[in-house]
Short mmCIF file of C-alpha atoms in Angstrom, two decimals:
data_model
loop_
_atom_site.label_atom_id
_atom_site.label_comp_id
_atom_site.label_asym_id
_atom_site.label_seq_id
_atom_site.Cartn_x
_atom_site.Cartn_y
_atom_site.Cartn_z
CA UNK J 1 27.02 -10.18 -5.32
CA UNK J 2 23.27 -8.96 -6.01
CA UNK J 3 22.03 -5.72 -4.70
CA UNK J 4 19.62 -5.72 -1.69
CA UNK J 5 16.26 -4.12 -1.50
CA UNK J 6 14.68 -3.82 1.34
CA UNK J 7 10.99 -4.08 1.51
CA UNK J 8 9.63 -2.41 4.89
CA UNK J 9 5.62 -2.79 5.64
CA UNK J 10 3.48 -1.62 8.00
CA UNK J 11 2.22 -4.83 8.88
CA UNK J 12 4.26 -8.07 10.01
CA UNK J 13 7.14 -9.54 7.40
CA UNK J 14 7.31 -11.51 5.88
CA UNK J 15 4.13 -10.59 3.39
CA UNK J 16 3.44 -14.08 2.03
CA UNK J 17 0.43 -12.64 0.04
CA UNK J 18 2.70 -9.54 -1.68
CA UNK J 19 6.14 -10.78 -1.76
CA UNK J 20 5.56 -13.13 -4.89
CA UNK J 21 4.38 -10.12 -6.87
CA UNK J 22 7.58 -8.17 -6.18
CA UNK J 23 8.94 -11.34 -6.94
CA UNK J 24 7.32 -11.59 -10.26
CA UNK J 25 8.19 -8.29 -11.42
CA UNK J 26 11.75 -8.03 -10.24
CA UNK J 27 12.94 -11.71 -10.62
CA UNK J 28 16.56 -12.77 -9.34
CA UNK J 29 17.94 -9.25 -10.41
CA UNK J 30 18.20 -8.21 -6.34
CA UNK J 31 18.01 -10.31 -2.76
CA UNK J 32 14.39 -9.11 -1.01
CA UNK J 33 14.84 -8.28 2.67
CA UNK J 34 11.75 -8.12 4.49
CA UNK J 35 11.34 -6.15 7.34
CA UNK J 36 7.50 -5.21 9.63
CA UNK J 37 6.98 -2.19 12.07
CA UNK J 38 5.02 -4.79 13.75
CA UNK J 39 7.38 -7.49 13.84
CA UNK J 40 7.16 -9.15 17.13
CA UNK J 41 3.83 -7.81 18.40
CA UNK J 42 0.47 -9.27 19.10
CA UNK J 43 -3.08 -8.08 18.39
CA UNK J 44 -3.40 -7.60 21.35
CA UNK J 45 -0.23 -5.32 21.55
CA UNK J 46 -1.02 -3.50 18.68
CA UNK J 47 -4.32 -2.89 19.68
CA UNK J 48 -3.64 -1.66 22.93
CA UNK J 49 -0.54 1.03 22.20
CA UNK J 50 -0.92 1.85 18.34
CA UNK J 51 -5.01 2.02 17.80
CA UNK J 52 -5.47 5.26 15.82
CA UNK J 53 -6.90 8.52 18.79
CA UNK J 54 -9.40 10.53 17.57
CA UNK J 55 -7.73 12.79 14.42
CA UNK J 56 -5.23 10.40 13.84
CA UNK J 57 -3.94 9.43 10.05
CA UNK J 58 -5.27 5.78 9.81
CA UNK J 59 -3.70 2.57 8.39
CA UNK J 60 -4.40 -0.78 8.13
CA UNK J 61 -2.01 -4.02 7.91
CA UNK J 62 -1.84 -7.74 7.62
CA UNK J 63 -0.51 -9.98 10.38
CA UNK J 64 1.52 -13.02 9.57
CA UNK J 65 -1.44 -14.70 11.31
CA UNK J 66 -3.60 -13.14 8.35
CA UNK J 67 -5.37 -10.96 11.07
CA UNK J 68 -5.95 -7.00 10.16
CA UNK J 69 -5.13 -4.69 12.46
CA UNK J 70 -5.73 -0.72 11.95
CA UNK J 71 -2.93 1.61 13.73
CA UNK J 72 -2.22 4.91 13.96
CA UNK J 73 0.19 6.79 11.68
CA UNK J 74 1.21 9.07 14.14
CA UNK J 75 2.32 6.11 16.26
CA UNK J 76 3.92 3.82 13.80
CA UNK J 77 6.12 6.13 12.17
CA UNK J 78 9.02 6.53 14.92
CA UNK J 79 9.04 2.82 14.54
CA UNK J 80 8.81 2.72 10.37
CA UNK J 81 12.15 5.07 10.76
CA UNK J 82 13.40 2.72 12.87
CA UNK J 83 13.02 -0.11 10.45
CA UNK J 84 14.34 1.33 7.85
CA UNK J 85 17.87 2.34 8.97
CA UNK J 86 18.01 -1.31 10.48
CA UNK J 87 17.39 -2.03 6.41
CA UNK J 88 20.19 0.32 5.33
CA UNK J 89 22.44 -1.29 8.41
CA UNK J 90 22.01 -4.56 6.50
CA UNK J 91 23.22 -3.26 3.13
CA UNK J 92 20.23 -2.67 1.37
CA UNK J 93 20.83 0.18 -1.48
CA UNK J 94 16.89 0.73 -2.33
CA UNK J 95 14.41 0.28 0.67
CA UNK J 96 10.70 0.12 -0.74
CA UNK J 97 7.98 1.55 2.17
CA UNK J 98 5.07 -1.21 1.47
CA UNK J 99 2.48 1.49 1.50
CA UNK J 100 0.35 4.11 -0.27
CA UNK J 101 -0.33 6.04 3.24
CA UNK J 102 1.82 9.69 3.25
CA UNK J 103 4.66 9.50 5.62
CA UNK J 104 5.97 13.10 5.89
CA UNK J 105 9.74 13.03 6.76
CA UNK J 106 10.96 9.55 6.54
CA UNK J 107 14.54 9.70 5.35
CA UNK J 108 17.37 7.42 4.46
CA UNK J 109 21.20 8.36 5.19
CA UNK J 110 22.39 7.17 1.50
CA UNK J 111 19.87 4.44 0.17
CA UNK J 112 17.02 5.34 -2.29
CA UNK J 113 14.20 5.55 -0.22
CA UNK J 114 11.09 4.52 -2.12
CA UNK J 115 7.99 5.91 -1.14
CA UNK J 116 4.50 4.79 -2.86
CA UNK J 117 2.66 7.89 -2.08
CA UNK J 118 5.29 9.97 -4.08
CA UNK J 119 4.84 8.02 -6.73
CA UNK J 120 1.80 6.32 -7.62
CA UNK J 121 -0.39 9.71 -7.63
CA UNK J 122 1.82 11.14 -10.48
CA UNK J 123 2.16 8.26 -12.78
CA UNK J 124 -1.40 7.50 -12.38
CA UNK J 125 -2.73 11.41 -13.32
CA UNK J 126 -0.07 10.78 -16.22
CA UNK J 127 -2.22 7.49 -17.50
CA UNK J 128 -5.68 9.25 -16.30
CA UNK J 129 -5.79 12.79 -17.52
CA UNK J 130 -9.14 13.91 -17.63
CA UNK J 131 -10.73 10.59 -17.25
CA UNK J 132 -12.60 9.78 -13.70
CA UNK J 133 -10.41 8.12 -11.28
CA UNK J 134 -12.19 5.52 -9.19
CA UNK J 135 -10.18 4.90 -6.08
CA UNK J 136 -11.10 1.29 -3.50
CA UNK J 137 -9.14 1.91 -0.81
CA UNK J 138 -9.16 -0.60 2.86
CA UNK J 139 -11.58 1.42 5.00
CA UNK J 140 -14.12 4.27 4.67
CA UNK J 141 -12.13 5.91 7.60
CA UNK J 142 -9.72 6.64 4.65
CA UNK J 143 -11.85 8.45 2.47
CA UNK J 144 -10.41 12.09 3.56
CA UNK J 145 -7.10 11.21 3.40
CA UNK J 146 -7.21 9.63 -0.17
CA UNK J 147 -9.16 12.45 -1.14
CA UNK J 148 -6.27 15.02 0.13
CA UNK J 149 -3.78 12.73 -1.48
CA UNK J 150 -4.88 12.75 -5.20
CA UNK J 151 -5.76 16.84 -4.61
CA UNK J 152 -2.05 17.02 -5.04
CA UNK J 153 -2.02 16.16 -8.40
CA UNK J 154 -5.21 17.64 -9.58
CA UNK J 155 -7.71 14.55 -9.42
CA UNK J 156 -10.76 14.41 -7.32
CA UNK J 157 -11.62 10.56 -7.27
CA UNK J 158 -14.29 8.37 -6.75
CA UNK J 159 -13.81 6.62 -3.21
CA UNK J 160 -15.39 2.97 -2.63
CA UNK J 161 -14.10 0.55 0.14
CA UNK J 162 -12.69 -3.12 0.32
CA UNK J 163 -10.33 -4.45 2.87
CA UNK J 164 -7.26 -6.55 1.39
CA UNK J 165 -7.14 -8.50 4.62
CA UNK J 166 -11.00 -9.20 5.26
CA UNK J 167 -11.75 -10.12 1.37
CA UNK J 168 -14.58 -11.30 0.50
CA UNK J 169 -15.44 -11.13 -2.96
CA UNK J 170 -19.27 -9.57 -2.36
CA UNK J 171 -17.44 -6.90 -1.04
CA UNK J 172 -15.02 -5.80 -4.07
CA UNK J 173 -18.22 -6.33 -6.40
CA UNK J 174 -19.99 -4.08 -4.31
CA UNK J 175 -17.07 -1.53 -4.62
CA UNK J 176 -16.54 -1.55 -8.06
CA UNK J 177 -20.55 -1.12 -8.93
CA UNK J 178 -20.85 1.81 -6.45
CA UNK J 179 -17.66 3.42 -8.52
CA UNK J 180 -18.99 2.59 -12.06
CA UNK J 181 -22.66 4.11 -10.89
CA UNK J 182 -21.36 7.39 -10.14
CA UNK J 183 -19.38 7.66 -13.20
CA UNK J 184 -15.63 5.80 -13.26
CA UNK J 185 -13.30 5.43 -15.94
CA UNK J 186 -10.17 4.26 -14.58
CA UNK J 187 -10.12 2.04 -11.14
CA UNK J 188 -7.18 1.81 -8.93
CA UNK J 189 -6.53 -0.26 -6.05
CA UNK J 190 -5.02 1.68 -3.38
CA UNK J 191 -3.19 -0.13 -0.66
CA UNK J 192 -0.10 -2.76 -1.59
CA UNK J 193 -2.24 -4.85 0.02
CA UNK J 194 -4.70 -5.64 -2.96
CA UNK J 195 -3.42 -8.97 -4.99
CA UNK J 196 -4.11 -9.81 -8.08
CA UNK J 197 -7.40 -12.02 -7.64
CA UNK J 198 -8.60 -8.87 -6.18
CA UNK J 199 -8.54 -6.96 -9.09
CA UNK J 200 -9.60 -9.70 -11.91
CA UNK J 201 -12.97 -9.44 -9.44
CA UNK J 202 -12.55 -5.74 -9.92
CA UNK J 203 -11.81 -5.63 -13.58
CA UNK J 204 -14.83 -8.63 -14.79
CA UNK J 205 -17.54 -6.17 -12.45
CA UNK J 206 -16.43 -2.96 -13.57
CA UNK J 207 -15.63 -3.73 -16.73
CA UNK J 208 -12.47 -0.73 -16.60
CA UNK J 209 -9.09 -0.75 -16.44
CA UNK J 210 -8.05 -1.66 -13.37
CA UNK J 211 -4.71 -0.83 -11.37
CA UNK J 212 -2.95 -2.97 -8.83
CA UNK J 213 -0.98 -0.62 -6.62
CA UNK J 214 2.06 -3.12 -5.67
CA UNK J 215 2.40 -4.15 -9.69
CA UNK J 216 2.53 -0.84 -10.32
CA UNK J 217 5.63 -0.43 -7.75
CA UNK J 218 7.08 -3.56 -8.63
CA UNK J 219 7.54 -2.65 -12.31
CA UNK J 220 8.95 0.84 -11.66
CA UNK J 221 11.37 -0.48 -8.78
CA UNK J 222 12.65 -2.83 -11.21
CA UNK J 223 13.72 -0.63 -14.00
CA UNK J 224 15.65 1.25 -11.01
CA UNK J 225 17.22 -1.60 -9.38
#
């Protein structure tokens, strides 16, 4: 019998647009289990009860209609706990959070609980150094809260923005200029929402390496599971 991992998003599962680059990188080795804190809701729904109030942390997701929705991380949290013991409940030994956001407190009774935002800022100052980080993250309402992330590991990036779920490809273009004008060295894509189209527009505009958040995950969850 394979292992399990669960993969839990912030959005709706199953992520048709992510999944195959899990996929990819971790092959038949484990069974993927999908699960979505907004499973089950509308737009309308989500809208209404999870909209980010003035202060909040904010996020941003993909519906399986391909809508985007923004919510609130204050309000999706009791329900991203939720989801995740309902993936331990199912067996799953390593539960992946689908997410570079900071979750403070999530917790799993006895499954490796694999959060991006632990991660990613680490292995990326490790690649980095003393080169300038470029950072594209979904919205410009994020540009504090990336910038408060990376001061954890010493880096003070660039921040330019392009959604994952509105793409156009004007848009990434215009992201990746505004980060090589002020001064660039290293781009990274930061939200597991970003595929890999997204940053061969990135990389042939830029001209820099470019990293793709999820491949990034992918690869490290597969040496572990």
């Amino acid at each position: 019998m394979i292992d399990k991992l669960g993969v839990v998003t912030i959005g709706q599962a199953p992520r048709s647009d992510v999944g195959p680059i899990l996929e990819k990188h971790l092959g038949n080795r484990v069974e993927l289990i999908q699960a979505g804190v907004l499973d089950g809701m509308t737009k309308a729904e989500i809208d209404r009860s999870l909209y980010p109030e003035t202060g909040d942390y904010v996020l941003t997701s993909r519906l399986l209609t391909a809508e985007s929705v923004v919510t609130s991380r204050e309000k999706i949290q009791p329900i991203l706990q939720k989801r995740i013991e309902e993936l331990e409940n199912r067996g799953c030994k390593h539960i992946l959070v689908l997410c570079t956001g900071v979750f403070p407190g999530l917790k799993a009774k006895s499954a490796f609980l694999i959060e991006p935002d632990q991660i990613i800022p680490p292995a990326v100052a490790g690649m980095v150094k003393k080169r300038q980080l470029g950072v594209i993250t979904p919205l410009d309402e994020q540009r504090e809260t990336i910038a408060e992330k990376w001061e954890t590991v010493g880096l003070s990036p660039l921040v330019s923005a392009a959604s994952p779920y509105q793409p156009d490809e004007q848009s990434f273009q215009k992201a990746a200029q505004s980060l090589v004008e002020h001064g660039a060295e290293v781009i990274l894509l930061d939200c597991m929402g970003y595929v890999e189209e997204m940053r061969d527009i990135v990389r042939k505009r830029s001209g820099l390496p470019v990293i793709l958040s999820n491949a990034l995950m992918a690869k490290l969850v597969s040496e572990m599971v």
